[in-house]
XYZ file of C-alpha atoms in Angstrom:
283
model
C 54.307 0.613 166.045
C 50.699 -0.901 165.885
C 49.893 -3.663 168.034
C 47.005 -6.069 166.932
C 45.442 -6.495 170.175
C 45.174 -2.510 170.619
C 41.965 -0.674 170.094
C 42.319 1.930 167.489
C 42.231 5.786 168.085
C 39.897 7.233 170.406
C 39.052 10.768 171.286
C 40.586 11.374 175.093
C 38.365 14.574 174.734
C 35.498 12.444 174.674
C 35.970 10.608 178.313
C 34.761 11.488 181.235
C 37.639 12.263 183.746
C 35.920 11.933 186.959
C 34.109 8.228 185.922
C 38.478 7.065 184.342
C 39.620 8.654 187.379
C 37.090 6.969 190.250
C 37.590 3.703 188.510
C 41.735 3.916 188.514
C 41.250 4.747 191.947
C 40.328 0.981 192.274
C 42.201 -0.676 190.126
C 45.711 1.241 189.943
C 46.693 0.821 193.782
C 49.848 -1.894 193.883
C 49.318 -5.521 193.757
C 45.866 -5.140 193.219
C 46.142 -7.186 189.954
C 49.075 -9.399 191.086
C 46.008 -10.579 193.759
C 43.039 -10.267 190.922
C 45.082 -12.763 188.808
C 46.054 -14.922 191.429
C 42.393 -15.393 192.487
C 41.942 -15.790 188.776
C 44.490 -18.719 188.905
C 42.484 -20.473 191.473
C 38.688 -19.761 189.918
C 37.039 -20.292 192.994
C 37.022 -18.756 196.760
C 40.835 -18.943 198.631
C 42.166 -17.767 202.069
C 44.198 -14.765 202.510
C 47.159 -17.073 203.915
C 46.562 -19.061 200.360
C 46.724 -15.686 198.024
C 49.491 -14.634 200.320
C 51.659 -17.918 199.692
C 51.483 -17.406 196.026
C 52.591 -13.480 196.637
C 55.924 -14.335 198.512
C 57.290 -11.066 197.954
C 54.434 -9.128 200.350
C 53.704 -9.810 203.479
C 50.394 -11.846 204.136
C 49.155 -9.092 206.701
C 49.322 -6.866 203.619
C 47.611 -9.069 201.089
C 44.556 -9.249 203.907
C 44.440 -4.985 204.034
C 44.610 -5.549 200.044
C 41.660 -7.966 199.911
C 39.669 -5.721 202.162
C 39.997 -2.952 199.651
C 39.104 -4.622 196.919
C 36.214 -6.459 199.028
C 34.963 -2.756 199.340
C 35.422 -1.649 196.293
C 33.506 -4.839 194.612
C 36.489 -6.430 192.660
C 36.044 -9.520 195.351
C 33.362 -10.949 197.240
C 33.604 -13.345 200.230
C 32.053 -16.660 200.703
C 30.306 -15.149 204.178
C 31.131 -12.686 206.915
C 33.392 -15.058 209.144
C 36.989 -14.080 209.990
C 39.311 -15.911 207.481
C 36.453 -16.562 205.321
C 37.547 -17.090 201.632
C 37.581 -14.429 198.686
C 36.938 -15.231 194.922
C 36.489 -12.441 192.243
C 33.389 -10.622 191.771
C 31.728 -10.389 188.224
C 33.160 -6.992 188.345
C 36.671 -8.584 189.373
C 36.503 -10.620 186.213
C 35.313 -8.444 183.839
C 38.334 -6.365 184.439
C 40.216 -8.297 182.107
C 39.810 -6.907 178.665
C 40.719 -3.346 180.539
C 44.101 -4.890 181.743
C 44.532 -6.258 178.313
C 44.066 -3.117 177.022
C 46.735 -1.350 179.196
C 49.551 -4.104 178.926
C 48.753 -3.682 175.153
C 49.436 -0.043 175.688
C 52.651 -0.046 177.599
C 54.333 -2.997 175.493
C 53.564 -0.474 172.564
C 54.168 2.844 174.187
C 56.293 2.299 176.740
C 58.630 -0.801 177.511
C 59.056 -4.172 175.633
C 61.329 -5.379 178.531
C 60.045 -8.826 179.409
C 58.048 -8.954 182.607
C 55.155 -10.828 184.154
C 51.770 -9.493 182.855
C 51.093 -8.268 186.077
C 54.149 -6.234 186.640
C 53.436 -4.751 183.328
C 49.925 -3.193 183.903
C 50.532 -2.725 187.756
C 53.920 0.007 185.910
C 51.283 0.985 183.645
C 48.325 1.982 186.125
C 51.038 3.476 188.300
C 51.420 6.471 185.334
C 47.568 7.153 185.136
C 45.608 6.377 188.554
C 46.943 9.740 190.500
C 43.947 12.061 191.022
C 43.496 14.880 188.334
C 46.243 12.961 185.979
C 43.188 12.809 183.603
C 42.030 16.173 183.427
C 45.589 17.184 182.902
C 46.202 14.853 179.797
C 42.690 15.585 178.595
C 43.210 19.241 178.741
C 46.400 18.884 176.472
C 44.589 16.826 173.918
C 42.071 19.349 174.194
C 44.983 21.710 172.646
C 45.399 19.761 169.679
C 49.068 20.779 169.937
C 51.335 22.564 172.530
C 49.485 24.748 175.603
C 51.388 26.455 178.146
C 51.105 25.962 181.810
C 48.564 28.621 182.842
C 46.144 27.221 179.990
C 46.458 23.937 181.383
C 45.790 24.580 185.160
C 42.847 26.801 183.787
C 41.500 23.872 181.161
C 41.595 21.393 184.038
C 40.243 23.150 186.955
C 43.394 22.860 188.899
C 45.589 25.672 191.387
C 48.982 26.335 189.882
C 50.808 24.128 192.722
C 48.752 20.716 192.239
C 48.843 21.407 188.396
C 52.690 21.918 188.445
C 52.903 18.232 190.420
C 51.008 16.823 188.310
C 53.180 17.882 185.214
C 56.170 17.033 186.918
C 54.696 13.577 187.864
C 53.787 13.192 184.001
C 56.774 14.161 182.419
C 58.940 11.406 184.462
C 56.292 9.149 183.417
C 56.754 9.954 179.719
C 53.744 10.920 179.044
C 54.322 14.855 178.840
C 57.198 16.543 177.382
C 58.181 20.634 176.935
C 58.784 21.909 173.675
C 62.002 23.724 175.238
C 63.980 24.257 177.771
C 63.076 27.558 178.463
C 60.427 28.845 181.434
C 57.232 29.341 179.905
C 57.574 26.940 177.167
C 54.941 24.961 176.289
C 53.851 21.500 177.301
C 52.821 18.600 174.545
C 51.404 14.890 175.177
C 54.492 12.498 173.953
C 53.201 9.588 171.858
C 52.465 7.051 174.761
C 49.938 10.279 176.169
C 48.411 10.742 173.065
C 47.330 6.666 173.002
C 45.755 6.944 176.298
C 42.530 7.035 174.518
C 42.073 3.440 173.867
C 43.007 2.886 177.776
C 40.832 5.149 178.672
C 38.059 4.190 176.929
C 37.894 0.797 178.245
C 38.334 1.988 181.595
C 35.488 4.218 181.265
C 33.340 1.549 179.528
C 33.906 -0.801 181.972
C 32.460 1.475 184.795
C 29.252 2.972 183.273
C 27.443 -0.394 184.236
C 28.114 0.329 187.633
C 27.189 3.209 190.227
C 30.791 4.059 191.151
C 30.031 7.617 192.078
C 27.301 6.109 194.257
C 30.040 3.743 196.250
C 30.427 0.168 196.082
C 29.073 -1.843 193.364
C 26.929 -4.541 193.697
C 28.494 -7.763 192.559
C 26.529 -9.362 188.892
C 25.625 -12.332 187.838
C 29.078 -13.592 185.475
C 26.584 -14.047 182.633
C 25.431 -10.622 183.128
C 28.957 -8.927 183.301
C 30.174 -10.338 180.466
C 26.963 -8.917 178.536
C 27.617 -5.339 180.207
C 30.899 -5.724 178.232
C 30.274 -6.996 174.587
C 26.900 -5.930 173.910
C 25.115 -2.958 175.945
C 24.606 0.117 173.607
C 26.988 2.826 173.898
C 24.938 5.396 172.557
C 25.896 7.371 169.272
C 29.309 8.483 167.634
C 32.073 7.212 166.032
C 34.002 6.876 169.474
C 31.058 4.452 171.113
C 31.658 2.088 168.094
C 35.205 1.771 168.193
C 34.892 1.188 172.075
C 32.068 -1.645 171.265
C 34.614 -2.954 168.937
C 37.658 -3.061 170.504
C 36.218 -4.751 173.633
C 34.791 -7.728 171.666
C 38.671 -7.995 170.431
C 40.375 -7.658 173.875
C 37.342 -9.618 175.219
C 38.614 -12.493 173.119
C 42.462 -12.366 174.580
C 40.887 -11.769 178.071
C 42.008 -15.017 179.229
C 45.393 -14.613 178.338
C 45.147 -12.003 181.702
C 43.320 -14.087 183.749
C 44.135 -17.664 183.367
C 48.218 -16.816 183.192
C 51.217 -19.266 183.503
C 53.290 -19.024 186.552
C 54.935 -15.415 186.011
C 58.291 -14.319 187.397
C 58.546 -12.273 190.752
C 58.567 -8.081 190.396
C 61.295 -6.342 190.916
C 60.530 -5.244 194.488
C 63.205 -2.574 195.570
C 64.470 -3.507 199.605
C 63.053 -1.542 201.335
C 59.472 -2.340 200.463
C 60.440 -5.747 201.207
C 61.839 -5.279 204.505
C 58.824 -3.024 205.192
C 55.837 -5.835 204.187
C 58.008 -8.799 205.734
C 56.674 -8.375 209.175
C 53.446 -9.992 210.309
C 52.170 -13.179 208.551
C 50.002 -14.477 210.946
C 46.882 -14.476 210.270
């Protein structure tokens, strides 16, 4: 099943798994997408309490902590260093829109078509991807061009057996990996959803390339420079690079759908999570 906005097939084997995981670690934590979209709706500086007012399903204290983390990761900037100073999206945060669109398209095509808020759809998809070493396991299975036994997955991904097993169990539960049989030792394969992750990984990797993620916080860029970075910079030779550039040009045209959204339904938040985040709206 194809989706018009979904980029064409990409080679998972060609991506830099470490770079992708570093980027996913910044955008994958829960409520990051919701917070970014809330800031984008306002399109200007917003105080923590005003962001929290738009996210009544989590506490103001939690929103403040999430914004502080996003600030450290370069996704938002503050007007000044005063306590309570407002936040706004940085150029790096704004340039996430095409990536989130690709993630949303992948989810809608391969995970669930159940109606839900776009932010919730993206966060559900990123939850399946951002755990450390998950990308390496998926890349190992993709390189097998078919079935792969557990011991070879662990060896190819460079993981000890215990961690490799944990990741495989989680990836199976998330619908990205499956086993070919029920017997001990039966090999693993990527599901259709897992095989289609190339477009997502390529978008995430390309988003991270202009910024020194390995060196720490990315310096904010002027908005015009960020736009040029993601639709016009040379990507190097090769068919995958050309497809990545074309895909990002297409997704850039739809980026406003993600970052200028109409009011969305509240996410399905477990009662335990709501209770845990309820105290402390005093910031």
